[in-house]
Amino acid sequence: MAGYGWDEYDVRHGGRQTIHDAGNSIDITTEFVKIPGGQHGGSWGVRVRGTPRDDAPPRLMTTVIFYAAMEGFGSIGVANEEDDLGYEGTVTLEGQSNELGEFKIDITEGPKTNSHPPPSHAAYRDKPLDRTMVASFQVPEEAIWQTKPDCHFLSEALLFQHMKGEIDGYISRYGGENGPPPWQAFTIANDVREGNLHLGQKVFEGRFEFDIIYSSGSSSKPVTSGDLTKHIKTTTDSFKDRFTKLLALNKPFDEKKFQAFARSMFSNLFGGIGYFYGDAVVDKSYAPEYDEENEGFWQETADARARGQVRLEGPSELYTSIPSRPFFPRGFLWDEGFHLLPIADWDMDLTLDIVNSWFNLMDEDGWIGREQILGPEARSKVPQEFQVQYPHYANPPTLFLVLETLIDKMKTENSKGKDADAADPVDSVRNRPLKDPEIAINYLRDLYPLLKRHYFWYRKTQWGDIKSYDREAFSTKEGYRWRGRTPEHILTSGLDDYPRPQPPHPGELHTDLISWMGMMTRSMRRVAETIGEEEDAAEFKGYETAIIRNIDDLHWDDTAQTYCDATIDDYEESVHVCHKGYISIFPFLTGLLQPDSPRLEAVLDLISNPEELWSDYGIRSLSKSDEFYQTGENYWRSPVWMNINYLAVKALLDTAQASGPHQKRATQIYTRLRQNLVRNVFNEWERTGFAWEQYNPETGAGQRTQHFTGWTSLVVKIMTMPDLSGGKHVEL
């Protein structure tokens, strides 16, 4: 596969997706549009095109299989008059359900330019390939999702075994040496009957095109291919125009070659938004070991987990974007805050719907599971040992970054979005929270009780012990420790294998977590101020001040000149354990260091030093000088990650745009880092066809998960940031 994904996509209208199938020498394009009308969500259509690649053989045969299924109460069936030879012209499926009402799906023949394999074997008489073949099945509702080709359950038992039956018939009839060619042999039977699942197959020679059109029965008229053509053009024109206005790329990325890249990156993030529903595996035993208060706690918690007191909870629903459609097709709590930052520039109304959906998952204590694995389909993608969610596990509270974005935009009134597209009937909906401040204020007011419950859950469950070890700090309360720790990992921190104090100790304090709590507290203060909760705002201001003071008191190491985690040594003394890397700059990343901070010079030194964090491809996750650099799993022990680099670029920009002793230097680092990040992600996208989960700090090569279009798409936000170079080459 030479690449695949959305070239352009707007969740409210549709877009174009391309699959560059080098193995089969063809590019498949699907153009999907939504067409409003009626009382059941409207209609939609997909135009499917196949274009042989330059290296394709002179006679390229392609088979396309599609399916339609009905889950729950309702029906779906083939409306055409039965024909044992297959179906000429348009194949129509008709159905109904409580949610959709009556509907029909037309699978068209396509234009006259379509070609099909000519007769070349006797088998063609019974199954001519210029027709559409349809086979119907009745399958258990809970197994319908397994029909998809990437599921190795029902697809093997149904599609492949069904096709194998056809092949076995050919062998029995014609012998192993005289069977039909592959494009004839690998076909489904024409077997239409009542059922809740219908497979359709077309076989083409060379270039092809056909439409799949869903028409709601409550719409004023059925959708035609002509309607589809018109809506495809309107959708494409609208997307490009809106992208240019809302996500304008700034120098040096305003060249044409970066436009398609930026549209693709944003569209794949946007196209990953989906609705998920199902039960989740949760351990709500509240075992005392999960408090992690004893030395050796990780062994006790492992024993508690092994007792297996888990249960299914739900069902729950979640509207969310995802890190990667093929590899991580589910919601991740700390990923989602990053995902929504570019989306908020495009559609604030949609963004707030997603935020609301996440907070509606909260239990009575204030906990939200860090990974939402809802239902058997989602669980089929996750190893069993990682499916269970634990209500003492936290995750970085990045959704609060989105709330701060909302408040920032309310103050500046997103003028670009206000009149982005007057002809777009949904444009006013997208920007309602920005055009009318009362809508945003009422939204925050309604959400506020959940925000408070969630905030105080963090304070209650992730507290760190200051008093027991006579630590000197401004506050005896503002210290924090991730739960879910093992000697090898703190998965809950998001930084998995990043080096931490060894062995784990219940007296640890974690720099990244207190920084996240500082950001979260600042956000809560700003929300309280926005909705007029003055007493709460004063309370949060007190917490915020104490956290900022304690970050220095508990985590700054004068000798190492950096921020460090803290632990308890053999003499019951609090000591720093310093592994320079992302952890060391977290107070800066979360916006807790002022432009005149006495710590800022050392932070900038660390970021810009090639022997520490700086690379030509972005900021390394762990210092090149650290003993654990590129060791073990090497997941967060050297690679460049876009989400943390985005926070760094934003913090550098904020410093560069504020008066202070480090303004000039921050400008230089910002300019170089911005250029390095964008050029490398772009170069790897051009070279491989994919965005990647992380990037090698020595070579820039994309690595780990490909088509990782979640927070790697933050590169688009970076491209829209201002160019502060003045057109000059900048040296650090």
XYZ file of C-alpha atoms in Angstrom:
732
model
C 0.000 0.000 0.000
C 1.516 3.297 -1.102
C -0.810 5.343 1.101
C -4.475 5.864 1.836
C -6.777 8.323 3.533
C -8.817 11.458 3.106
C -7.535 14.068 0.673
C -10.217 16.444 1.927
C -13.017 15.937 4.434
C -15.565 17.966 6.354
C -17.606 15.935 8.818
C -20.744 17.972 8.054
C -20.556 17.652 4.253
C -18.238 14.837 3.156
C -15.065 14.613 1.125
C -12.715 12.600 -1.055
C -10.624 9.617 -0.014
C -7.923 7.840 -2.036
C -6.411 4.376 -1.621
C -3.090 4.025 -3.446
C -3.066 0.254 -3.874
C 0.382 -0.346 -5.351
C 0.108 -4.098 -4.818
C -2.885 -4.313 -7.130
C -1.697 -1.513 -9.429
C -4.781 0.643 -8.910
C -5.830 3.814 -7.100
C -9.338 3.740 -5.623
C -11.061 7.077 -4.985
C -14.274 7.399 -2.997
C -16.135 10.709 -2.986
C -18.646 10.786 -0.156
C -21.248 13.521 0.371
C -24.107 14.135 2.769
C -27.331 15.515 1.308
C -29.778 17.171 3.757
C -33.493 16.523 3.618
C -36.307 14.777 5.453
C -36.701 13.840 9.102
C -34.190 10.987 9.407
C -30.770 12.537 8.995
C -30.875 13.087 5.252
C -29.375 11.102 2.376
C -25.841 10.399 1.205
C -23.909 9.112 -1.748
C -20.512 7.663 -2.620
C -18.851 7.726 -6.034
C -16.285 4.944 -6.376
C -13.565 5.336 -9.014
C -10.743 3.034 -9.989
C -7.733 4.352 -11.910
C -4.951 1.986 -13.023
C -1.517 3.072 -11.817
C 1.303 3.787 -14.242
C 2.800 0.336 -13.713
C -0.504 -1.495 -14.249
C -0.614 -4.306 -16.853
C -2.399 -3.574 -20.148
C -5.460 -5.540 -19.037
C -5.961 -4.854 -15.339
C -8.840 -6.776 -13.745
C -10.330 -5.468 -10.510
C -13.077 -6.918 -8.342
C -15.012 -4.733 -5.895
C -17.065 -6.261 -3.069
C -19.397 -4.171 -0.924
C -21.990 -5.050 1.669
C -25.042 -3.614 3.404
C -26.369 -4.888 6.706
C -29.100 -4.063 9.196
C -28.370 -4.149 12.919
C -31.227 -4.081 15.419
C -34.901 -3.814 14.564
C -35.583 -3.244 10.900
C -35.215 -4.909 7.532
C -33.184 -4.675 4.353
C -33.576 -6.620 1.122
C -32.946 -6.635 -2.622
C -35.780 -4.932 -4.501
C -34.807 -6.087 -8.026
C -36.607 -8.915 -9.745
C -34.565 -12.051 -9.146
C -32.161 -13.042 -11.920
C -29.950 -16.126 -11.597
C -27.372 -14.616 -13.957
C -26.866 -11.497 -11.830
C -28.277 -8.012 -12.155
C -28.059 -5.624 -15.070
C -28.249 -1.907 -14.436
C -28.846 -0.537 -10.950
C -29.173 -2.873 -7.972
C -31.586 -1.485 -5.367
C -31.811 -2.418 -1.704
C -34.861 -1.270 0.239
C -35.223 -1.189 3.985
C -36.657 0.421 7.071
C -35.898 0.906 10.741
C -37.245 3.004 13.600
C -34.276 5.355 13.463
C -33.958 5.645 9.675
C -37.549 5.279 8.563
C -37.871 3.922 5.053
C -34.869 4.127 2.737
C -33.319 2.694 -0.380
C -29.742 2.126 -1.527
C -28.946 2.207 -5.251
C -25.740 0.613 -6.547
C -25.506 1.998 -10.052
C -24.103 0.435 -13.194
C -21.856 3.435 -13.778
C -21.013 5.227 -17.035
C -20.876 3.516 -20.427
C -17.082 3.840 -20.344
C -16.898 1.022 -17.798
C -15.464 -2.197 -19.205
C -15.752 -5.732 -17.886
C -13.760 -8.893 -18.605
C -15.029 -10.510 -21.837
C -16.109 -14.158 -22.007
C -13.036 -16.393 -21.877
C -14.341 -19.529 -20.212
C -17.486 -21.633 -20.190
C -18.203 -20.492 -16.621
C -19.060 -17.048 -18.018
C -22.367 -18.388 -19.388
C -23.748 -18.957 -15.886
C -22.168 -15.876 -14.344
C -21.519 -13.066 -16.859
C -19.108 -10.516 -15.405
C -20.828 -7.473 -16.913
C -23.511 -7.871 -14.241
C -23.585 -7.293 -10.465
C -23.596 -10.443 -8.346
C -25.513 -10.381 -5.047
C -25.594 -12.946 -2.219
C -27.776 -12.681 0.891
C -27.245 -14.035 4.406
C -28.976 -14.083 7.770
C -26.373 -13.667 10.504
C -26.603 -13.013 14.255
C -26.807 -9.294 14.949
C -23.787 -9.339 17.249
C -21.671 -10.777 14.425
C -22.518 -8.290 11.676
C -19.529 -6.053 12.416
C -17.250 -9.019 11.775
C -18.103 -8.911 8.087
C -15.507 -6.194 7.511
C -12.420 -7.498 5.687
C -10.025 -6.649 8.540
C -11.954 -8.908 10.928
C -10.799 -12.508 10.896
C -14.010 -14.029 12.144
C -17.210 -13.895 10.144
C -15.400 -12.702 7.018
C -13.484 -15.975 6.796
C -16.503 -18.043 7.734
C -18.853 -16.171 5.449
C -17.288 -14.372 2.493
C -14.198 -16.507 1.972
C -15.905 -19.824 2.663
C -18.786 -18.805 0.438
C -16.328 -17.922 -2.332
C -14.418 -21.140 -1.680
C -17.620 -23.050 -2.318
C -17.844 -21.410 -5.737
C -14.211 -22.265 -6.514
C -14.710 -25.866 -5.390
C -17.679 -26.070 -7.749
C -15.546 -24.849 -10.659
C -12.840 -27.411 -9.870
C -15.400 -30.193 -9.652
C -16.942 -29.169 -12.957
C -13.875 -28.229 -15.019
C -10.974 -29.879 -13.212
C -7.995 -28.270 -11.506
C -6.171 -27.509 -14.763
C -9.064 -26.109 -16.776
C -10.733 -23.772 -14.305
C -11.801 -20.219 -15.121
C -9.367 -17.286 -14.804
C -9.003 -15.702 -11.317
C -11.362 -12.800 -12.017
C -14.090 -15.335 -12.841
C -13.204 -17.884 -10.163
C -13.039 -15.499 -7.202
C -16.661 -14.416 -7.332
C -19.689 -14.854 -5.119
C -22.797 -16.754 -6.094
C -25.960 -15.036 -7.295
C -28.085 -16.058 -4.342
C -30.651 -13.442 -3.274
C -32.977 -14.281 -0.419
C -34.309 -12.729 2.774
C -31.535 -11.724 5.121
C -29.948 -8.958 7.161
C -26.669 -8.943 5.227
C -26.242 -8.568 1.463
C -22.946 -8.793 -0.409
C -22.527 -7.280 -3.854
C -19.679 -7.779 -6.309
C -18.626 -6.066 -9.525
C -15.714 -7.043 -11.787
C -14.058 -4.458 -14.036
C -11.349 -4.273 -16.652
C -9.284 -1.087 -16.550
C -10.708 2.208 -15.335
C -14.148 2.117 -13.665
C -16.716 4.178 -11.797
C -20.054 3.574 -10.072
C -22.208 5.157 -7.354
C -23.696 3.929 -4.105
C -26.609 6.214 -3.202
C -28.631 6.161 0.008
C -31.973 7.965 -0.250
C -34.048 8.623 2.840
C -37.735 7.930 2.326
C -38.647 11.115 4.168
C -36.677 13.299 1.743
C -38.624 15.160 -0.917
C -37.133 13.039 -3.735
C -34.596 10.247 -4.223
C -30.983 11.205 -4.889
C -29.684 10.640 -8.434
C -26.177 10.350 -9.859
C -26.650 13.844 -11.256
C -27.389 15.142 -7.764
C -24.300 13.358 -6.520
C -22.111 15.017 -9.164
C -23.392 18.456 -8.142
C -22.876 17.852 -4.411
C -19.376 16.457 -4.926
C -18.331 19.665 -6.665
C -19.993 21.872 -4.058
C -18.370 19.931 -1.216
C -14.898 20.129 -2.765
C -15.158 23.839 -3.526
C -16.524 24.600 -0.055
C -13.794 22.630 1.697
C -10.927 24.290 -0.156
C -12.372 27.748 0.367
C -12.987 27.189 4.064
C -9.543 25.666 4.572
C -7.873 28.674 2.963
C -9.771 31.054 5.232
C -9.594 29.233 8.555
C -6.321 27.315 8.341
C -4.226 29.616 6.181
C -0.630 28.403 6.050
C 2.031 30.948 6.920
C 5.519 31.299 5.470
C 7.549 29.369 4.597
C 4.715 26.815 4.246
C 2.470 28.847 1.961
C 3.893 27.084 -1.107
C 1.542 24.961 -3.194
C 3.239 21.668 -2.288
C 2.310 22.113 1.374
C -1.376 22.790 0.653
C -2.321 19.228 -0.319
C -0.285 17.902 2.617
C -1.986 20.165 5.138
C -5.472 19.424 3.758
C -4.777 15.689 3.925
C -3.423 15.791 7.475
C -6.364 17.818 8.748
C -8.914 15.778 6.792
C -7.689 12.470 8.185
C -7.933 13.829 11.704
C -11.434 15.163 10.966
C -12.387 11.978 9.108
C -11.504 9.928 12.174
C -14.456 11.293 14.135
C -16.966 8.567 14.898
C -19.707 7.377 17.217
C -18.966 4.432 19.493
C -21.392 2.438 21.602
C -21.055 -0.573 23.843
C -20.060 -1.954 27.218
C -16.622 -1.642 28.782
C -14.520 -3.956 30.954
C -13.952 -2.263 34.333
C -12.440 -3.318 37.665
C -14.520 -1.574 40.317
C -13.407 -3.775 43.184
C -11.752 -0.743 44.806
C -9.146 -3.105 46.247
C -7.144 -1.375 49.027
C -3.953 -2.267 47.153
C -4.981 0.200 44.452
C -4.224 3.087 46.846
C -0.545 2.216 46.216
C 0.523 3.396 49.674
C 3.030 0.674 50.596
C 6.568 0.062 49.416
C 6.400 -2.680 46.802
C 2.897 -1.497 45.904
C 3.295 -2.524 42.265
C 3.509 -6.161 43.322
C 0.412 -5.820 45.494
C -1.560 -4.173 42.696
C -0.473 -6.911 40.266
C -1.863 -9.500 42.693
C -5.114 -7.514 43.002
C -5.471 -7.330 39.215
C -4.812 -11.069 38.957
C -7.811 -11.748 41.176
C -9.792 -10.595 38.178
C -12.670 -8.751 39.815
C -13.831 -7.235 36.559
C -17.252 -6.706 35.078
C -18.928 -5.262 32.030
C -20.339 -1.798 32.580
C -22.607 0.162 30.295
C -23.481 0.373 27.543
C -22.001 3.832 27.054
C -21.804 6.079 24.008
C -18.951 8.279 22.882
C -18.583 10.778 20.059
C -14.875 11.257 19.487
C -11.968 11.436 17.097
C -9.310 8.725 17.189
C -5.528 8.406 16.826
C -5.554 6.057 13.823
C -8.466 4.546 11.907
C -6.768 1.213 11.081
C -4.731 0.735 14.272
C -6.360 2.654 17.154
C -10.049 3.017 16.201
C -11.291 4.100 19.640
C -11.217 7.045 22.001
C -8.125 7.891 24.075
C -8.585 10.516 26.786
C -5.254 12.319 26.623
C -5.081 12.109 22.834
C -8.472 13.734 22.437
C -7.554 17.124 23.848
C -4.775 17.396 21.256
C -7.068 16.156 18.469
C -9.618 18.856 19.139
C -7.239 21.824 18.942
C -7.185 21.940 15.104
C -10.850 20.933 14.919
C -11.798 23.866 17.174
C -10.457 26.234 14.525
C -12.822 24.687 11.997
C -15.988 23.878 13.914
C -16.321 24.948 17.537
C -19.876 23.637 17.873
C -18.759 20.143 16.882
C -15.724 20.395 19.176
C -17.880 21.175 22.177
C -20.231 18.295 21.347
C -17.251 15.948 21.532
C -15.990 17.463 24.796
C -19.461 17.051 26.248
C -19.613 13.431 25.111
C -16.371 12.659 26.934
C -17.471 14.289 30.183
C -20.766 12.416 30.041
C -18.750 9.205 30.490
C -17.820 10.308 34.016
C -18.856 8.119 36.936
C -20.248 9.371 40.243
C -16.745 9.858 41.662
C -15.430 11.939 38.764
C -13.447 9.254 36.922
C -13.285 8.898 33.134
C -11.612 5.808 31.694
C -8.427 6.714 29.873
C -9.123 4.335 26.981
C -12.676 3.822 25.739
C -12.913 0.254 24.463
C -16.662 0.052 23.951
C -18.199 -3.196 22.770
C -16.853 -6.440 21.288
C -15.734 -4.837 18.015
C -13.487 -2.395 19.869
C -12.198 -5.139 22.168
C -11.229 -7.280 19.177
C -8.487 -4.711 18.458
C -7.001 -4.719 21.985
C -4.980 -7.466 23.734
C -6.989 -8.825 26.647
C -4.517 -7.663 29.302
C -5.050 -4.042 28.232
C -8.852 -4.080 28.050
C -9.626 -3.539 31.735
C -10.059 0.057 32.916
C -9.319 0.970 36.536
C -11.086 3.854 38.331
C -7.940 4.927 40.195
C -6.062 5.461 36.912
C -5.829 9.018 35.598
C -4.542 10.406 32.302
C -3.279 13.864 31.301
C -6.360 16.169 31.370
C -5.867 17.608 27.883
C -9.573 18.339 27.335
C -8.988 21.381 29.523
C -6.680 22.743 26.812
C -9.774 22.823 24.599
C -11.778 24.742 27.190
C -8.991 27.325 27.355
C -9.080 27.534 23.567
C -12.810 28.255 23.727
C -12.288 31.031 26.272
C -9.441 32.517 24.209
C -11.611 32.526 21.093
C -14.532 34.053 22.976
C -12.308 36.990 23.927
C -10.990 37.563 20.420
C -14.275 36.542 18.689
C -12.956 34.285 15.948
C -13.368 36.863 13.156
C -12.069 34.463 10.509
C -14.734 31.950 11.316
C -17.561 34.465 11.638
C -18.090 34.842 7.895
C -16.062 31.882 6.651
C -18.726 30.810 4.175
C -21.986 32.737 4.042
C -23.327 30.285 1.440
C -22.796 27.296 3.741
C -26.090 26.661 5.568
C -24.316 25.072 8.545
C -21.660 27.776 8.926
C -23.720 29.664 11.470
C -24.127 26.452 13.463
C -20.390 25.766 13.525
C -19.613 29.112 15.120
C -22.609 29.709 17.362
C -20.529 29.543 20.578
C -18.255 32.295 19.221
C -20.872 34.541 17.640
C -23.093 34.531 20.708
C -21.092 34.504 23.974
C -24.202 33.522 25.933
C -24.252 30.164 24.145
C -20.677 29.456 25.200
C -21.274 30.697 28.743
C -24.378 28.524 29.109
C -22.434 25.560 27.736
C -19.672 26.059 30.314
C -22.221 26.612 33.062
C -23.975 23.331 32.227
C -20.664 21.477 32.055
C -19.236 23.080 35.184
C -20.511 20.542 37.774
C -18.834 17.741 35.821
C -15.639 19.758 35.456
C -15.490 20.301 39.218
C -16.202 16.655 39.976
C -13.463 15.580 37.575
C -10.980 18.137 38.940
C -11.449 17.143 42.553
C -11.260 13.464 41.608
C -7.704 14.155 40.375
C -6.824 15.930 43.618
C -8.253 13.084 45.702
C -6.791 10.126 43.821
C -3.478 11.386 42.423
C -2.223 13.291 45.483
C 1.423 13.106 46.435
C 2.781 12.858 49.969
C 4.626 15.973 51.115
C 4.087 15.938 54.896
C 5.350 12.443 55.736
C 8.826 13.161 54.418
C 9.320 16.681 55.811
C 9.583 18.181 52.365
C 9.999 21.924 52.355
C 7.445 23.544 50.080
C 5.148 26.547 49.921
C 2.138 24.216 50.236
C 1.863 20.895 52.055
C -0.899 19.757 49.685
C 0.186 20.537 46.145
C 2.239 17.475 45.194
C 1.070 14.761 42.818
C 1.860 11.145 41.923
C 0.540 9.026 39.063
C -1.186 5.814 40.126
C -0.739 2.722 37.977
C 3.056 2.715 38.332
C 5.277 -0.326 37.689
C 9.082 -0.480 37.586
C 9.001 -0.327 33.782
C 6.076 1.975 33.019
C 3.686 4.686 34.021
C 1.154 4.052 31.263
C -1.277 6.447 32.935
C 1.120 9.355 32.390
C 1.022 8.803 28.638
C 4.827 8.723 28.641
C 4.853 4.927 29.204
C 8.542 3.904 29.443
C 10.086 7.309 30.179
C 12.738 6.759 32.905
C 11.439 7.303 36.436
C 12.888 6.787 39.935
C 13.819 3.185 40.733
C 12.429 1.289 42.474
C 8.951 2.826 42.548
C 8.081 4.404 45.874
C 4.810 5.710 47.368
C 6.661 8.919 48.214
C 7.347 9.795 44.575
C 6.285 13.136 43.126
C 5.970 13.545 39.371
C 6.883 16.735 37.530
C 4.600 16.136 34.584
C 1.548 15.485 36.745
C 1.900 18.595 38.914
C 2.324 20.562 35.664
C -0.842 19.064 34.204
C -2.599 19.902 37.484
C -1.367 23.478 37.176
C -2.798 23.742 33.663
C -6.049 22.099 34.767
C -6.366 24.449 37.749
C -5.729 27.502 35.564
C -8.424 26.288 33.184
C -10.893 25.748 36.054
C -10.173 29.272 37.309
C -10.783 30.736 33.858
C -14.025 28.784 33.430
C -15.227 29.930 36.859
C -14.398 33.550 35.991
C -16.203 33.244 32.645
C -19.456 31.974 34.168
C -19.347 34.334 37.151
C -18.459 31.841 39.901
C -16.268 34.347 41.742
C -15.772 32.386 44.982
C -14.744 29.295 43.058
C -12.417 31.364 40.892
C -10.685 32.678 44.013
C -10.360 29.125 45.355
C -8.824 27.881 42.118
C -6.495 30.879 42.032
C -5.188 29.825 45.440
C -4.550 26.276 44.220
C -2.916 27.590 41.063
C -0.519 29.850 42.963
C 0.420 27.036 45.332
C 1.050 24.596 42.483
C 3.314 27.030 40.635
C 5.280 27.705 43.833
C 5.543 23.988 44.624
C 6.793 23.120 41.158
C 9.939 25.067 41.998
C 10.103 24.011 45.651
C 9.601 20.288 45.004
C 10.985 19.687 41.522
C 13.710 22.208 40.633
C 17.224 20.835 41.035
C 19.898 23.525 41.357
C 22.742 21.148 40.576
C 21.197 19.678 37.411
C 19.585 23.010 36.532
C 16.385 21.305 35.515
C 13.041 20.044 36.810
C 13.093 16.470 38.123
C 10.854 13.834 39.628
C 11.303 13.307 43.354
C 11.476 10.096 45.370
C 12.543 8.817 48.811
C 16.000 7.322 49.279
C 17.201 4.613 51.675
C 17.572 7.221 54.426
C 13.949 8.342 54.089
C 15.084 11.599 52.539
C 13.441 13.304 49.574
C 15.810 13.332 46.594
C 15.565 14.295 42.941
C 15.943 11.769 40.141
C 16.778 13.700 36.994
C 16.345 12.283 33.504
C 16.452 15.260 31.200
C 13.773 15.148 28.557
C 10.116 15.977 28.140
C 9.561 15.662 31.915
C 12.151 18.398 32.539
C 10.333 21.005 30.458
C 6.740 20.232 31.481
C 6.216 23.421 33.511
C 7.166 25.329 30.350
C 5.038 23.136 28.065
C 1.928 23.709 30.173
C 2.383 27.487 30.257
C 3.320 27.767 33.931
C 6.630 29.606 33.441
C 6.378 33.366 33.007
C 8.574 35.105 30.370
C 10.749 36.487 33.166
C 11.043 33.216 35.101
C 14.553 32.596 36.475
C 14.197 28.985 35.304
C 13.441 29.836 31.689
C 17.051 30.278 30.549
C 17.958 26.748 31.665
C 14.834 25.343 29.971
C 15.753 27.037 26.689
C 19.335 25.761 27.064
C 18.046 22.209 27.419
C 15.660 22.453 24.468
C 18.233 23.941 22.095
C 21.259 21.797 22.986
C 21.997 19.143 20.285
C 23.650 16.968 22.945
C 20.453 17.074 24.984
C 16.975 17.459 23.406
C 17.524 19.283 20.122
C 17.500 17.380 16.834
C 17.068 18.466 13.232
C 13.654 16.761 13.254
C 12.152 18.019 16.509
C 12.717 17.847 20.253
C 13.755 14.409 21.503
C 11.707 12.780 24.254
C 14.840 11.950 26.266
C 18.219 13.634 26.357
C 20.902 12.203 24.137
C 23.193 12.295 27.189
C 20.885 10.197 29.390
C 21.999 6.647 30.224
C 18.630 5.300 29.076
C 18.629 7.055 25.699
C 17.340 4.650 23.015
C 17.246 1.716 25.447
C 14.583 -0.875 26.236
C 11.352 -0.339 24.337
C 12.626 3.086 23.248
C 9.075 4.357 23.051
C 9.502 7.624 24.970
C 13.281 7.309 25.299
C 14.418 9.290 22.273
C 11.734 9.564 19.538
C 10.224 12.884 18.478
C 6.517 13.127 19.330
C 4.334 15.740 17.683
C 1.979 16.403 20.611
C 4.784 17.428 22.983
C 6.585 19.324 20.230
C 3.373 21.233 19.528
C 3.214 22.295 23.186
C 6.854 23.382 22.924
C 6.272 25.404 19.759
C 3.249 27.111 21.309
C 5.105 27.896 24.543
C 8.040 29.289 22.546
C 5.673 31.419 20.489
C 4.023 32.780 23.638
C 7.449 33.666 25.022
C 8.570 35.175 21.714
C 5.516 37.422 21.629
C 5.855 38.660 25.216
C 8.317 41.171 26.589
C 11.066 39.571 28.608
C 14.786 38.814 28.788
C 14.470 35.695 26.618
C 12.214 37.028 23.872
C 14.859 37.097 21.126
C 16.202 33.650 21.939
C 12.724 32.137 22.153
C 11.995 33.614 18.709
C 15.060 31.938 17.227
C 14.294 28.525 18.768
C 10.632 28.787 17.782
C 11.493 29.567 14.174
C 13.948 26.693 13.796
C 11.794 24.157 15.620
C 8.684 25.079 13.630
C 10.536 24.641 10.347
C 12.250 21.403 11.373
C 9.032 19.748 12.513
C 6.934 20.656 9.503
C 9.563 19.843 6.902
C 10.301 16.447 8.406
C 6.675 15.332 8.733
C 6.056 16.592 5.195
C 9.146 14.840 3.788
C 8.178 11.541 5.407
C 4.604 11.913 4.164
C 5.945 12.400 0.643
C 8.434 9.541 0.980
C 6.154 6.942 2.584
C 2.603 8.155 1.939
C 1.837 8.257 5.671
C 1.856 10.305 8.845
C 3.583 8.452 11.673
C 3.149 7.985 15.405
C 6.674 9.234 16.117
C 9.864 10.198 14.300
C 13.451 9.022 14.670
C 15.583 11.807 16.197
C 18.708 10.703 14.295
C 17.263 10.216 10.806
C 13.809 11.814 10.901
C 12.247 8.567 9.661
C 8.637 7.944 10.605
C 8.271 4.914 12.861
C 5.929 2.742 14.915
C 2.301 3.163 13.784
C 1.728 4.422 10.247
C -1.360 6.415 9.241
C -1.242 7.936 12.725
C -3.367 10.942 11.879
C -4.380 11.886 15.417
C -2.080 14.295 17.215
C 0.510 14.138 14.430
C -2.018 16.327 12.579
C -1.060 19.127 14.958
C 1.540 19.846 12.293
C -1.264 21.786 10.567
C -1.663 24.047 13.613
C 2.086 24.639 13.547
C 1.943 25.571 9.851
C -0.696 28.235 10.613
C 1.455 29.856 13.297
C 3.177 33.121 12.385
C 6.537 33.278 10.665
C 8.857 35.237 12.951
C 12.002 34.764 10.894
C 11.656 38.016 8.958
C 12.640 36.016 5.886
C 16.099 35.338 7.336
C 17.877 32.055 8.015
C 17.967 31.569 11.780
C 20.841 29.934 13.681
C 20.538 28.906 17.304
